[in-house]
Short mmCIF file of C-alpha atoms in Angstrom, two decimals:
data_model
loop_
_atom_site.label_atom_id
_atom_site.label_comp_id
_atom_site.label_asym_id
_atom_site.label_seq_id
_atom_site.Cartn_x
_atom_site.Cartn_y
_atom_site.Cartn_z
CA THR T 1 -0.36 -0.05 -0.18
CA ARG T 2 1.58 3.27 -0.87
CA PRO T 3 1.68 6.15 2.35
CA ALA T 4 -0.92 8.44 2.38
CA ARG T 5 0.97 11.50 0.90
CA LEU T 6 0.33 15.85 1.66
CA ARG T 7 1.50 18.00 -0.86
CA MET T 8 2.54 21.96 0.78
CA SER T 9 4.33 24.71 -1.63
CA ALA T 10 6.93 25.29 -0.61
CA SER T 11 6.02 28.58 -0.04
CA SER T 12 3.89 27.54 3.03
CA ALA T 13 5.21 24.54 4.50
CA PRO T 14 6.74 25.54 7.87
CA THR T 15 10.36 24.90 8.23
CA LEU T 16 11.15 21.57 10.05
CA PRO T 17 14.61 21.48 12.56
CA SER T 18 16.77 18.95 12.05
CA ALA T 19 16.72 15.90 14.50
CA PRO T 20 18.37 16.10 17.30
CA SER T 21 22.13 15.03 17.52
CA GLY T 22 22.25 15.11 21.19
CA PRO T 23 20.33 15.03 24.74
CA VAL T 24 17.38 17.76 24.49
CA ASN T 25 16.31 20.31 27.66
CA ILE T 26 12.99 19.45 27.91
CA VAL T 27 10.93 21.14 30.60
CA VAL T 28 8.64 19.19 32.73
CA LYS T 29 5.63 21.25 34.15
CA ASP T 30 2.76 20.68 36.22
CA THR T 31 0.53 21.12 33.91
CA ASP T 32 1.87 17.66 31.86
CA HIS T 33 0.14 14.32 31.82
CA ILE T 34 2.61 12.32 33.78
CA ARG T 35 2.32 8.52 34.33
CA GLY T 36 4.42 7.10 36.91
CA PRO T 37 5.95 8.82 40.10
CA LYS T 38 6.77 12.74 39.46
CA ASP T 39 9.99 12.47 41.04
CA ALA T 40 10.85 9.62 38.54
CA LYS T 41 14.69 9.17 37.48
CA VAL T 42 14.22 8.35 33.47
CA THR T 43 11.85 10.57 32.30
CA ILE T 44 10.07 9.51 28.92
CA VAL T 45 8.34 12.80 26.73
CA GLU T 46 6.34 11.08 23.90
CA TRP T 47 4.58 13.50 20.91
CA SER T 48 1.38 11.44 19.68
CA ASP T 49 -1.06 11.66 17.62
CA TYR T 50 -4.13 8.60 18.30
CA GLN T 51 -5.00 8.44 14.88
CA CYS T 52 -1.26 7.15 13.32
CA PRO T 53 -1.31 3.68 13.70
CA PHE T 54 2.23 3.55 15.09
CA CYS T 55 1.60 5.64 18.07
CA SER T 56 -1.34 3.35 18.73
CA ARG T 57 1.36 0.07 18.57
CA PHE T 58 4.12 1.97 20.22
CA HIS T 59 1.49 2.63 22.94
CA PRO T 60 1.72 -0.72 24.72
CA SER T 61 5.26 -0.63 25.48
CA LEU T 62 5.18 2.72 27.32
CA GLN T 63 2.42 1.35 29.60
CA GLN T 64 4.52 -1.40 29.45
CA ALA T 65 7.06 0.35 31.24
CA VAL T 66 5.41 2.21 33.38
CA ARG T 67 4.47 -0.95 34.74
CA GLU T 68 8.16 -2.55 34.60
CA TYR T 69 9.87 0.63 36.21
CA PRO T 70 6.91 1.49 38.88
CA ASN T 71 9.77 3.47 40.89
CA ASP T 72 11.80 4.59 38.72
CA VAL T 73 9.95 6.06 35.09
CA ARG T 74 7.61 8.75 34.54
CA TRP T 75 5.51 9.35 31.13
CA ILE T 76 4.62 12.67 30.01
CA TYR T 77 2.42 12.46 27.03
CA ARG T 78 2.21 15.72 24.27
CA HIS T 79 0.08 16.29 21.41
CA PHE T 80 0.81 16.16 17.80
CA PRO T 81 -1.42 15.56 15.59
CA LEU T 82 -1.11 15.56 11.74
CA GLU T 83 -4.65 16.39 11.07
CA SER T 84 -3.39 16.42 7.03
CA ILE T 85 -3.54 13.06 6.94
CA HIS T 86 -5.31 12.13 10.80
CA PRO T 87 -8.00 13.87 10.03
CA ASN T 88 -9.64 12.84 13.88
CA ALA T 89 -6.68 13.16 15.52
CA ARG T 90 -7.04 17.31 16.56
CA PRO T 91 -10.86 16.13 17.74
CA ALA T 92 -9.62 13.59 19.89
CA ALA T 93 -7.12 15.43 21.61
CA GLU T 94 -9.27 18.13 22.22
CA ALA T 95 -11.52 15.95 23.49
CA ALA T 96 -9.00 13.67 25.82
CA GLU T 97 -7.66 17.23 27.63
CA CYS T 98 -12.23 17.54 28.03
CA ALA T 99 -11.83 14.44 29.93
CA ALA T 100 -8.52 15.73 31.83
CA GLU T 101 -10.35 18.76 33.16
CA GLN T 102 -12.51 16.06 35.24
CA GLY T 103 -9.55 13.52 36.00
CA LYS T 104 -9.39 10.92 33.61
CA PHE T 105 -6.85 11.67 30.98
CA TRP T 106 -4.72 8.41 30.22
CA GLU T 107 -7.95 6.56 30.89
CA PHE T 108 -9.39 7.84 27.49
CA SER T 109 -6.30 8.31 25.93
CA ASP T 110 -6.42 4.22 26.58
CA LYS T 111 -9.66 4.02 25.36
CA LEU T 112 -9.04 6.23 21.96
CA PHE T 113 -5.66 3.94 21.33
CA GLU T 114 -7.62 0.83 22.14
CA ARG T 115 -10.99 2.07 19.50
CA GLN T 116 -8.54 3.74 17.35
CA SER T 117 -10.86 2.93 14.07
CA GLU T 118 -13.91 4.22 15.38
CA LEU T 119 -12.34 7.40 16.30
CA GLY T 120 -15.13 10.32 15.68
CA PRO T 121 -17.12 12.85 17.01
CA THR T 122 -19.75 9.61 18.75
CA LEU T 123 -16.61 7.89 20.54
CA TYR T 124 -15.94 10.47 23.11
CA PRO T 125 -18.86 11.05 24.05
CA THR T 126 -19.24 6.87 24.31
CA LEU T 127 -16.28 6.43 26.28
CA ALA T 128 -17.37 10.06 28.33
CA LYS T 129 -20.13 8.37 29.88
CA ASP T 130 -18.49 4.90 30.32
CA LEU T 131 -15.33 6.59 32.64
CA GLY T 132 -18.18 8.03 34.31
CA LEU T 133 -17.57 11.87 33.89
CA ASN T 134 -20.42 14.60 33.41
CA VAL T 135 -20.99 13.79 29.79
CA THR T 136 -23.15 17.85 29.44
CA LYS T 137 -20.25 19.26 31.05
CA PHE T 138 -17.49 17.45 28.69
CA ASP T 139 -19.77 17.88 25.80
CA ALA T 140 -19.67 21.57 26.52
CA CYS T 141 -15.87 21.45 26.08
CA VAL T 142 -15.38 19.41 23.81
CA LYS T 143 -17.63 22.03 21.58
CA ASP T 144 -15.95 24.90 22.51
CA ARG T 145 -13.15 23.65 21.61
CA LYS T 146 -12.10 24.94 24.43
CA TYR T 147 -8.31 23.89 24.74
CA GLN T 148 -7.38 23.71 21.66
CA GLN T 149 -4.89 25.78 22.51
CA ARG T 150 -3.34 23.82 24.81
CA VAL T 151 -3.20 20.98 21.52
CA ARG T 152 -1.29 23.87 19.31
CA ASP T 153 1.35 24.25 22.35
CA ASP T 154 2.40 20.52 23.04
CA GLU T 155 3.15 20.91 18.87
CA GLN T 156 4.97 23.87 18.96
CA ALA T 157 6.80 22.86 21.51
CA GLY T 158 7.72 19.46 20.03
CA LEU T 159 8.17 21.71 16.39
CA ALA T 160 10.70 22.87 18.75
CA VAL T 161 12.77 20.12 19.72
CA GLY T 162 13.06 18.06 16.57
CA ILE T 163 9.77 16.90 16.14
CA GLN T 164 9.18 15.64 12.88
CA GLY T 165 6.61 12.41 13.41
CA THR T 166 4.62 10.04 15.32
CA PRO T 167 5.22 9.03 17.59
CA GLY T 168 8.38 11.01 19.00
CA SER T 169 10.02 10.15 21.85
CA PHE T 170 13.04 10.86 24.41
CA VAL T 171 14.43 9.42 27.39
CA ASN T 172 16.26 11.40 29.42
CA GLY T 173 16.58 13.80 26.42
CA MET T 174 17.74 11.06 24.68
CA GLU T 175 16.47 11.10 21.37
CA LEU T 176 13.33 7.68 20.36
CA PRO T 177 12.70 7.76 17.56
CA GLY T 178 9.52 5.97 15.78
CA ALA T 179 7.28 3.27 17.61
CA VAL T 180 10.62 1.03 18.31
CA PRO T 181 9.49 -2.67 20.55
CA TYR T 182 10.11 -2.22 23.89
CA SER T 183 13.25 -3.89 23.96
CA GLN T 184 14.75 -1.20 23.07
CA ILE T 185 12.63 1.31 25.25
CA LYS T 186 13.95 -0.96 28.15
CA SER T 187 17.12 -0.11 26.59
CA ALA T 188 17.31 2.85 26.63
CA ILE T 189 15.63 3.56 30.30
CA ASP T 190 18.23 0.75 31.59
CA ALA T 191 21.27 2.56 29.83
CA ALA T 192 19.70 6.12 31.56
CA LEU T 193 19.39 4.11 34.94
CA ALA T 194 23.07 3.28 34.61
CA LYS T 195 24.38 7.04 33.80
CA LEU T 196 22.83 8.38 36.27
CA SER T 197 23.97 5.64 38.60
CA ALA T 198 27.54 6.24 37.54
CA ARG T 199 27.11 10.22 38.37
CA LYS T 200 26.16 9.39 42.04
CA LYS T 201 28.98 7.04 42.41
CA ILE T 202 31.93 9.44 41.47
CA PHE T 203 29.77 12.17 42.89
CA ALA T 204 30.01 10.07 46.03
CA SER T 205 33.34 9.78 45.86
CA VAL T 206 34.39 13.39 45.27
CA SER T 207 32.60 13.65 48.28
CA ARG T 208 34.42 11.26 50.78
CA ARG T 209 37.98 12.16 49.51
CA SER T 210 37.73 16.08 49.62
CA SER T 211 39.64 15.96 52.40
CA ARG T 212 42.70 14.55 51.59
CA GLY T 213 44.63 17.53 49.52
CA PRO T 214 44.34 19.23 46.48
CA ALA T 215 46.21 16.78 44.28
CA GLU T 216 43.68 13.38 44.77
CA THR T 217 40.84 15.30 44.64
CA ARG T 218 42.19 17.07 41.22
CA GLY T 219 42.57 13.55 39.53
CA ILE T 220 38.35 12.78 40.90
CA SER T 221 37.21 15.90 39.55
CA ILE T 222 38.82 15.13 35.97
CA SER T 223 37.46 11.24 35.92
CA LEU T 224 34.27 13.72 36.65
CA SER T 225 34.26 16.06 34.17
CA SER T 226 35.15 13.25 31.64
CA VAL T 227 31.90 11.24 32.65
CA LEU T 228 29.69 14.47 32.84
CA ARG T 229 30.74 15.58 29.25
CA THR T 230 30.55 12.37 28.09
CA GLN T 231 26.46 11.65 26.45
CA THR T 232 25.37 7.81 26.44
CA ARG T 233 24.79 7.38 22.99
CA MET T 234 22.79 4.11 22.16
CA SER T 235 22.22 2.24 18.57
CA ILE T 236 18.94 1.91 18.06
CA GLY T 237 17.59 2.23 14.32
CA PHE T 238 14.22 4.77 13.64
CA GLY T 239 10.91 2.83 14.17
CA ARG T 240 8.25 3.41 11.34
CA GLY T 241 5.83 5.59 12.18
CA SER T 242 4.63 8.84 10.47
CA ARG T 243 7.16 11.54 9.69
CA PRO T 244 7.10 14.81 7.42
CA SER T 245 9.73 14.20 4.81
CA ARG T 246 11.14 16.87 2.37
CA SER T 247 10.94 16.00 -1.64
CA SER T 248 13.27 17.22 -4.23
CA ASP T 249 11.50 19.73 -4.98
CA ARG T 250 11.06 21.21 -2.06
CA SER T 251 7.67 20.42 -1.60
CA LEU T 252 6.24 18.70 1.86
CA ARG T 253 5.40 15.50 1.93
CA ILE T 254 3.90 13.88 5.36
CA ARG T 255 4.18 10.45 5.15
CA CYS T 256 2.17 7.52 7.45
CA ALA T 257 3.40 4.34 5.80
#
């Protein structure tokens, strides 16, 4: 099957930043949707699209990560609807925010991915009712598009860090591109935990030996600087996902293979 594509003229096409080559500083806000302990050692920030088939395939893998690392991993979900090829993605994202208003963001999101083939205006109030929400309040929120700016803000934040398709994720700032299998998510988490553990040991060593004289302490400081400069890079192949790309005729093509 040929991928769905959208062609835009070069004059109207947005400038897409290149994918990050190193760690990205992503600020987690109090308003973010967080699954897992807020003080977790490892933070996974995902930009996703409710209508993207790769995102629905990836969603259970992140659910598994939170289950298997209950004290160490937190998962932040942010919206990145590719509405040009997924027309139901933006309305679904706004509906999820209306569910969040009543404390059911994650439950609603899980259901959206489980029933992805049914996305549309008739599904959202059904899910709201099933989850015990105030349906009248929910319907008014959806109709008024109360959270359309929140969804746009997530998109802009994604573009700012180089998100070019969905799902697009970062593990402690390191890119985890595409719908990679769980084994690669686990490797990324373990690498992040190992890096934090190594830093902790170095700092503890510096603290213990700081009173032993300048020569010895200088050597420890050099080792610490080397650790902090070293970036943990993992060999992670690009998973398949929905992502825009540039063609030779300078038009923008958004693909969902």
